[in-house]
């Protein structure tokens, strides 16, 4: 399929090689290398997962608006290395931001950002600070995006209430016959249903504002510079759409303050680390203090627990439904992920007082 789509993109030179890339759970990603008049240039090509994103055209419309907005801002500000700080969409030969393959699949191409990697785990306190800063910078860069509201590429993506409705249906259907294995996990999710709704209720009743956010800021969606560990560029922009900024902070807390992979099976290792939480929040607030309102700052700690819960719930639902949403590498993978997220919530709860103290001190310092 890749061979069929590459000639449709506006790419010059001689194709040298292609290879699969990355460990995302949703899209299929490749990298290509070209010889362009003696220079080696690389691109990423992604087949958009249409089961997840049913309107790829709207996904790409959002991405073009958002990346252009940020690129223009960086140009105005004179930021060096602009094309490493925001994704650049390479259009098709007929000027569209996507092409279709022979089966009707949707593909896009970006400049490959050289000299970076996507960490699976945070490697230092400093890196945690940079990651927090980059996610908040991304939100700040988009705060003045004008024009129509962005498309909701996955409606109700972080809506805990609708996620619970689907979970309850999955439990009552038990389509894959797996209910018997997950009694404890179901009990945990049921016990936490009301608390899990706090963020979405605050967003719906207007006590926290809707903002454009990324909605999928897990650590491996931020490119980090190989030389200095600074976060370079936020990628995986399919879910950039309206939400609360706390969703983005929450997903970073989930994946940076844990310091274990989300599918780590040794649950004794899964722990919330207050020192990494502190560095992450410090970096985040260094940018986000410019726009957060007091009600948002009150919910900072809850954001991490909330997003961890929604992920645990979604992994469990997918397990019950027969693993059709997330890519899985082994049987029981989604269940491992769910158990891991529950262990992380328990650890967050055990260290809640320390986290609240850190958050209060940092809010006083930055806001
Ligand atoms: P998914 O939606 O499947 O998670 P991503 O957009 O996150 O897909 O891409 C998967 C991986 O490919 C990333 O984690 C990253 O390692 C790599 N990648 C994607 N786009 C780029 C890019 N423009 N430059 C460098 N690496 C990239
Ligand atoms: C998916 O696309 P990827 O792998 O970065 C998922 C996120 C989950 C994440 C869990 C569109 O992210 O919501 O948090 O897996 N993306 C979508 O690792 O569902
Ligand atoms: Mg990704």
Coordinates of C-alpha atoms and ligand atoms in Angstrom, one line a residue:
X1 CA 0.0 0.0 0.0
X2 CA 2.8 2.4 0.9
X3 CA 4.4 1.9 -2.5
X4 CA 1.1 2.9 -4.1
X5 CA 0.6 6.1 -2.1
X6 CA 4.1 7.6 -2.1
X7 CA 4.0 8.8 -5.7
X8 CA 0.8 10.7 -4.9
X9 CA 2.6 13.0 -2.4
X10 CA 4.6 16.0 -3.4
X11 CA 7.9 14.4 -2.8
X12 CA 11.1 15.0 -4.9
X13 CA 14.2 12.9 -5.5
X14 CA 14.9 9.2 -5.4
X15 CA 13.3 6.9 -2.8
X16 CA 16.0 4.9 -1.0
X17 CA 14.2 2.9 1.6
X18 CA 11.1 2.6 3.8
X19 CA 10.6 1.0 7.2
X20 CA 7.9 0.7 9.9
X21 CA 8.1 3.2 12.7
X22 CA 6.9 3.7 16.2
X23 CA 4.8 2.0 18.8
X24 CA 1.5 3.9 18.7
X25 CA -1.7 2.0 19.6
X26 CA -3.8 3.5 16.7
X27 CA -2.2 4.5 13.4
X28 CA 0.2 2.6 11.2
X29 CA 3.4 4.6 10.7
X30 CA 6.3 4.3 8.3
X31 CA 9.5 6.3 7.5
X32 CA 11.0 6.8 4.1
X33 CA 14.4 8.1 3.1
X34 CA 15.0 10.0 -0.2
X35 CA 18.0 11.3 -2.0
X36 CA 17.2 14.9 -3.0
X37 CA 19.9 16.2 -5.2
X38 CA 22.5 14.7 -2.9
X39 CA 20.8 15.5 0.5
X40 CA 19.2 12.7 2.6
X41 CA 15.7 13.7 3.6
X42 CA 13.2 11.6 5.6
X43 CA 9.5 11.6 6.0
X44 CA 6.8 9.9 8.1
X45 CA 3.8 8.4 6.4
X46 CA 0.8 7.3 8.4
X47 CA -2.3 5.3 7.5
X48 CA -5.0 6.9 9.6
X49 CA -7.0 4.3 11.5
X50 CA -10.5 4.8 10.1
X51 CA -12.2 2.6 12.6
X52 CA -11.1 5.1 15.2
X53 CA -11.3 8.3 13.1
X54 CA -14.4 8.0 11.0
X55 CA -13.8 11.4 9.3
X56 CA -10.1 11.4 8.3
X57 CA -10.8 14.5 6.2
X58 CA -11.9 16.4 9.3
X59 CA -8.9 15.1 11.2
X60 CA -6.6 16.5 8.5
X61 CA -8.6 19.8 8.3
X62 CA -7.9 20.3 12.0
X63 CA -4.3 19.3 11.8
X64 CA -3.6 21.7 8.9
X65 CA -5.2 24.6 10.7
X66 CA -3.4 23.9 14.0
X67 CA 0.1 23.3 12.5
X68 CA -0.2 26.4 10.2
X69 CA -1.2 28.5 13.1
X70 CA 1.7 27.4 15.2
X71 CA 4.2 27.6 12.3
X72 CA 3.1 31.2 11.5
X73 CA 3.5 32.1 15.2
X74 CA 7.0 30.6 15.4
X75 CA 7.9 32.5 12.2
X76 CA 6.6 35.8 13.7
X77 CA 8.5 35.2 16.9
X78 CA 11.7 34.4 15.0
X79 CA 12.0 31.0 16.7
X80 CA 15.0 29.1 15.2
X81 CA 14.5 25.5 14.0
X82 CA 10.9 26.0 13.3
X83 CA 10.3 22.8 11.3
X84 CA 11.5 20.8 14.3
X85 CA 9.0 22.5 16.6
X86 CA 5.8 21.8 14.8
X87 CA 4.7 19.1 12.4
X88 CA 4.8 20.0 8.7
X89 CA 2.2 18.4 6.6
X90 CA 3.4 17.4 3.1
X91 CA 0.5 17.8 0.6
X92 CA -0.5 15.5 -2.2
X93 CA 0.4 16.4 -5.8
X94 CA -3.1 17.8 -6.2
X95 CA -2.8 19.9 -3.1
X96 CA -4.7 17.9 -0.5
X97 CA -3.3 17.1 3.0
X98 CA -4.0 13.4 2.4
X99 CA -4.1 10.7 -0.3
X100 CA -6.2 7.6 -0.7
X101 CA -4.8 4.1 -1.3
X102 CA -6.2 1.4 -3.6
X103 CA -8.5 0.1 -0.8
X104 CA -9.7 3.6 0.0
X105 CA -7.4 4.0 3.1
X106 CA -6.4 7.5 4.1
X107 CA -2.7 8.5 4.3
X108 CA -0.8 11.6 5.3
X109 CA 2.9 12.6 5.2
X110 CA 4.9 14.8 7.6
X111 CA 8.5 15.9 7.6
X112 CA 10.4 13.4 9.8
X113 CA 11.8 15.4 12.7
X114 CA 15.5 14.5 12.9
X115 CA 17.6 14.2 16.0
X116 CA 14.7 13.4 18.3
X117 CA 13.1 10.4 20.0
X118 CA 9.8 9.6 21.7
X119 CA 10.5 8.4 25.2
X120 CA 8.4 5.5 26.5
X121 CA 9.6 6.4 30.1
X122 CA 10.9 9.7 31.5
X123 CA 14.6 9.6 31.9
X124 CA 15.3 12.5 34.3
X125 CA 13.7 15.2 36.5
X126 CA 14.8 17.8 34.0
X127 CA 13.1 15.9 31.1
X128 CA 9.8 15.8 33.2
X129 CA 10.0 19.6 33.5
X130 CA 10.5 20.1 29.7
X131 CA 7.6 17.7 28.9
X132 CA 5.2 19.7 31.1
X133 CA 6.4 22.9 29.6
X134 CA 5.9 21.7 26.0
X135 CA 2.3 20.5 26.5
X136 CA 1.3 23.8 28.1
X137 CA 3.2 25.8 25.4
X138 CA 1.2 23.8 22.8
X139 CA -2.1 24.9 24.5
X140 CA -0.9 28.5 24.7
X141 CA 0.1 28.6 21.0
X142 CA -3.4 27.5 20.1
X143 CA -5.3 29.8 22.6
X144 CA -5.8 32.4 19.9
X145 CA -6.7 30.1 17.0
X146 CA -9.6 31.9 15.3
X147 CA -12.3 30.7 13.0
X148 CA -14.8 27.9 13.5
X149 CA -14.6 25.5 16.4
X150 CA -12.3 22.5 15.6
X151 CA -14.1 19.3 14.5
X152 CA -14.6 16.8 17.3
X153 CA -12.7 14.0 15.6
X154 CA -13.8 11.5 18.3
X155 CA -17.0 12.9 19.9
X156 CA -17.0 12.6 23.7
X157 CA -13.4 11.3 23.7
X158 CA -12.8 12.2 27.4
X159 CA -16.4 12.1 28.5
X160 CA -16.3 9.8 31.5
X161 CA -20.1 9.6 31.6
X162 CA -20.4 8.2 28.1
X163 CA -17.3 6.0 28.6
X164 CA -19.1 4.5 31.6
X165 CA -22.3 3.9 29.6
X166 CA -20.3 1.9 27.1
X167 CA -18.4 0.0 29.9
X168 CA -21.7 -1.0 31.6
X169 CA -23.0 -2.2 28.2
X170 CA -19.8 -4.2 27.7
X171 CA -20.2 -5.8 31.1
X172 CA -23.8 -6.8 30.5
X173 CA -23.1 -8.2 27.0
X174 CA -19.8 -10.0 27.9
X175 CA -19.2 -10.5 24.2
X176 CA -15.8 -12.2 24.6
X177 CA -16.8 -14.3 27.7
X178 CA -14.2 -12.6 29.8
X179 CA -16.3 -11.3 32.7
X180 CA -15.3 -14.0 35.1
X181 CA -11.6 -12.8 34.9
X182 CA -12.2 -9.2 35.8
X183 CA -14.6 -9.1 38.8
X184 CA -12.1 -7.0 40.9
X185 CA -11.4 -4.5 38.1
X186 CA -15.1 -4.0 37.5
X187 CA -15.7 -3.5 41.2
X188 CA -13.0 -0.9 41.3
X189 CA -14.4 1.0 38.3
X190 CA -18.0 0.9 39.7
X191 CA -16.8 2.2 43.0
X192 CA -15.0 5.1 41.3
X193 CA -17.7 6.1 38.8
X194 CA -19.0 9.2 40.5
X195 CA -15.6 10.6 41.4
X196 CA -14.4 10.0 37.8
X197 CA -17.0 12.4 36.5
X198 CA -15.6 15.4 38.3
X199 CA -13.7 16.9 35.3
X200 CA -16.4 16.4 32.7
X201 CA -19.1 17.7 35.1
X202 CA -17.0 20.9 35.7
X203 CA -16.5 21.3 31.9
X204 CA -20.2 20.8 31.2
X205 CA -21.5 23.1 33.9
X206 CA -19.0 25.8 32.8
X207 CA -17.0 26.1 36.0
X208 CA -13.9 25.3 33.9
X209 CA -13.5 26.7 30.3
X210 CA -13.4 24.8 27.1
X211 CA -10.0 25.2 25.4
X212 CA -8.3 23.7 22.4
X213 CA -6.1 20.9 23.7
X214 CA -4.3 17.9 22.4
X215 CA -6.2 15.3 24.3
X216 CA -3.5 12.6 23.9
X217 CA -0.4 14.0 25.6
X218 CA 1.1 10.7 26.8
X219 CA 4.9 10.9 27.0
X220 CA 5.4 9.0 23.7
X221 CA 3.6 11.7 21.8
X222 CA 6.2 14.3 22.5
X223 CA 9.5 14.4 20.6
X224 CA 12.5 15.0 22.8
X225 CA 15.8 16.3 21.4
X226 CA 18.5 13.6 21.5
X227 CA 21.2 16.2 22.5
X228 CA 19.7 18.1 25.5
X229 CA 16.5 16.2 26.5
X230 CA 14.4 19.3 25.7
X231 CA 11.0 18.6 24.4
X232 CA 11.0 19.6 20.8
X233 CA 7.6 19.0 19.3
X234 CA 4.2 17.7 20.3
X235 CA 3.0 15.1 17.7
X236 CA 0.1 12.7 17.1
X237 CA -2.4 15.5 16.5
X238 CA -5.5 13.5 15.5
X239 CA -7.3 14.4 18.7
X240 CA -6.5 18.1 18.8
X241 CA -10.0 19.5 19.5
X242 CA -12.0 21.3 22.2
X243 CA -11.6 19.9 25.8
X244 CA -10.1 21.1 29.0
X245 CA -6.4 21.8 29.5
X246 CA -6.6 19.5 32.5
X247 CA -7.0 16.5 30.1
X248 CA -3.6 17.2 28.7
X249 CA -2.0 17.8 32.1
X250 CA -3.7 14.6 33.3
X251 CA -2.3 12.4 30.6
X252 CA 1.2 13.7 31.3
X253 CA 0.8 13.1 35.0
X254 CA -0.4 9.5 34.1
X255 CA 2.7 8.8 31.9
X256 CA 5.4 10.9 33.4
X257 CA 4.9 10.6 37.2
X258 CA 4.5 6.8 36.9
X259 CA 8.0 6.0 35.5
X260 CA 6.8 2.6 34.4
X261 CA 5.2 1.6 31.0
X262 CA 1.4 1.6 31.0
X263 CA 1.6 -2.2 30.4
X264 CA 4.1 -3.1 33.1
X265 CA 2.9 -6.3 34.6
X266 CA 4.8 -6.2 37.8
X267 CA 2.4 -4.0 39.7
X268 CA 4.7 -3.6 42.6
X269 CA 6.8 -1.4 40.4
X270 CA 3.9 0.9 39.4
X271 CA 4.1 3.9 41.6
X272 CA 3.2 7.6 41.5
X273 CA 6.5 9.5 42.1
X274 CA 5.9 12.9 43.7
X275 CA 9.3 14.3 42.6
X276 CA 8.5 13.7 39.0
X277 CA 5.0 15.1 39.5
X278 CA 6.5 18.2 41.0
X279 CA 9.0 18.8 38.1
X280 CA 6.2 18.1 35.5
X281 CA 3.8 20.5 37.1
X282 CA 6.5 23.1 37.6
X283 CA 7.2 23.0 33.8
X284 CA 3.5 23.0 33.0
X285 CA 2.7 25.9 35.1
X286 CA 5.6 28.0 33.8
X287 CA 3.5 28.3 30.6
X288 CA 0.0 27.5 31.7
X289 CA -0.1 30.1 34.5
X290 CA -0.7 32.7 31.7
X291 CA -4.1 31.3 31.0
X292 CA -5.4 29.0 33.8
X293 CA -8.2 30.2 36.0
X294 CA -8.4 29.4 39.7
X295 CA -11.0 26.7 39.3
X296 CA -8.7 24.9 36.9
X297 CA -5.8 25.1 39.4
X298 CA -8.0 23.6 42.1
X299 CA -8.4 20.5 39.9
X300 CA -4.7 19.9 38.9
X301 CA -4.2 16.9 41.2
X302 CA -7.5 15.3 40.2
X303 CA -6.6 15.6 36.5
X304 CA -4.0 12.9 36.7
X305 CA -6.2 10.5 38.6
X306 CA -9.1 11.2 36.2
X307 CA -7.2 10.6 33.0
X308 CA -5.6 7.4 34.5
X309 CA -9.1 6.2 35.4
X310 CA -10.6 6.9 31.9
X311 CA -7.6 5.0 30.4
X312 CA -8.1 2.0 32.8
X313 CA -11.8 2.0 32.0
X314 CA -11.2 2.1 28.2
X315 CA -8.6 -0.7 28.4
X316 CA -11.1 -2.8 30.4
X317 CA -14.0 -2.1 28.1
X318 CA -11.8 -3.1 25.1
X319 CA -10.8 -6.3 26.8
X320 CA -14.5 -7.1 27.5
X321 CA -15.4 -6.3 23.9
X322 CA -12.7 -8.6 22.5
X323 CA -9.7 -6.2 21.9
X324 CA -10.9 -4.4 18.8
X325 CA -9.8 -0.8 19.5
X326 CA -6.2 -0.8 20.7
X327 CA -3.3 -2.6 19.0
X328 CA -2.4 -5.4 21.3
X329 CA 0.9 -7.5 21.3
X330 CA -0.2 -10.4 23.5
X331 CA -3.3 -12.0 24.8
X332 CA -4.5 -10.2 27.9
X333 CA -2.6 -7.0 26.9
X334 CA -5.5 -4.7 27.5
X335 CA -6.2 -6.4 30.9
X336 CA -2.6 -5.8 31.9
X337 CA -2.9 -2.2 30.9
X338 CA -6.1 -1.9 32.9
X339 CA -4.6 -3.5 36.0
X340 CA -1.6 -1.2 35.7
X341 CA -3.7 1.9 35.6
X342 CA -5.7 0.8 38.7
X343 CA -2.4 0.2 40.5
X344 CA -1.3 3.7 39.5
X345 CA -4.6 5.2 40.8
X346 CA -4.1 3.4 44.1
X347 CA -0.6 4.8 44.4
X348 CA -1.8 8.3 43.5
X349 CA -4.4 8.0 46.3
X350 CA -1.8 6.9 48.8
X351 CA 0.3 9.9 48.0
X352 CA -2.5 12.4 47.5
X353 CA -1.6 14.6 50.5
X354 CA 2.0 15.0 49.3
X355 CA 0.8 15.8 45.7
X356 CA -1.8 18.4 47.0
X357 CA 0.9 20.1 49.0
X358 CA 3.2 20.3 45.9
X359 CA 0.4 21.6 43.7
X360 CA -0.5 24.3 46.2
X361 CA 3.0 25.5 46.6
X362 CA 3.6 25.6 42.8
X363 CA 0.3 27.3 42.1
X364 CA 1.3 30.0 44.7
X365 CA 4.6 30.4 43.0
X366 CA 3.5 30.6 39.4
X367 CA -0.1 31.9 39.3
Ligands
LIG1 P1 -0.1 6.8 16.8 O1 -1.4 7.5 16.7 O2 -0.2 5.4 16.3 O3 0.4 6.8 18.3 P2 2.0 8.7 16.3 O4 1.6 9.9 15.4 O5 2.2 8.9 17.7 O6 1.0 7.5 16.0 O7 3.4 8.2 15.6 C1 4.0 7.0 16.1 C2 5.4 7.2 16.3 O8 6.1 7.6 15.1 C3 5.8 8.3 17.3 O9 5.8 7.8 18.6 C4 7.2 8.7 16.9 O10 8.1 7.8 17.4 C5 7.2 8.5 15.4 N1 6.9 9.7 14.6 C6 5.7 10.1 14.2 N2 5.7 11.2 13.5 C7 7.0 11.6 13.5 C8 7.8 12.8 13.0 N3 7.2 13.7 12.2 N4 9.1 12.8 13.3 C9 9.7 11.9 14.0 N5 9.1 10.8 14.5 C10 7.8 10.7 14.3
LIG2 C1 -3.9 5.9 22.2 O1 -2.4 6.9 19.5 P1 -1.7 6.7 20.8 O2 -1.1 5.4 20.9 O3 -0.8 7.8 21.0 C2 -5.2 6.5 22.4 C3 -5.1 7.4 23.7 C4 -4.7 6.6 24.9 C5 -3.4 5.9 24.5 C6 -3.0 4.9 25.6 C7 -7.1 8.1 19.6 O4 -2.9 6.8 21.9 O5 -6.4 8.0 24.0 O6 -4.4 7.4 26.0 O7 -3.5 5.1 23.3 N1 -5.6 7.3 21.3 C8 -6.8 7.3 20.8 O8 -1.6 4.6 25.5 O9 -7.7 6.5 21.3
LIG3 MG1 1.1 8.3 19.4

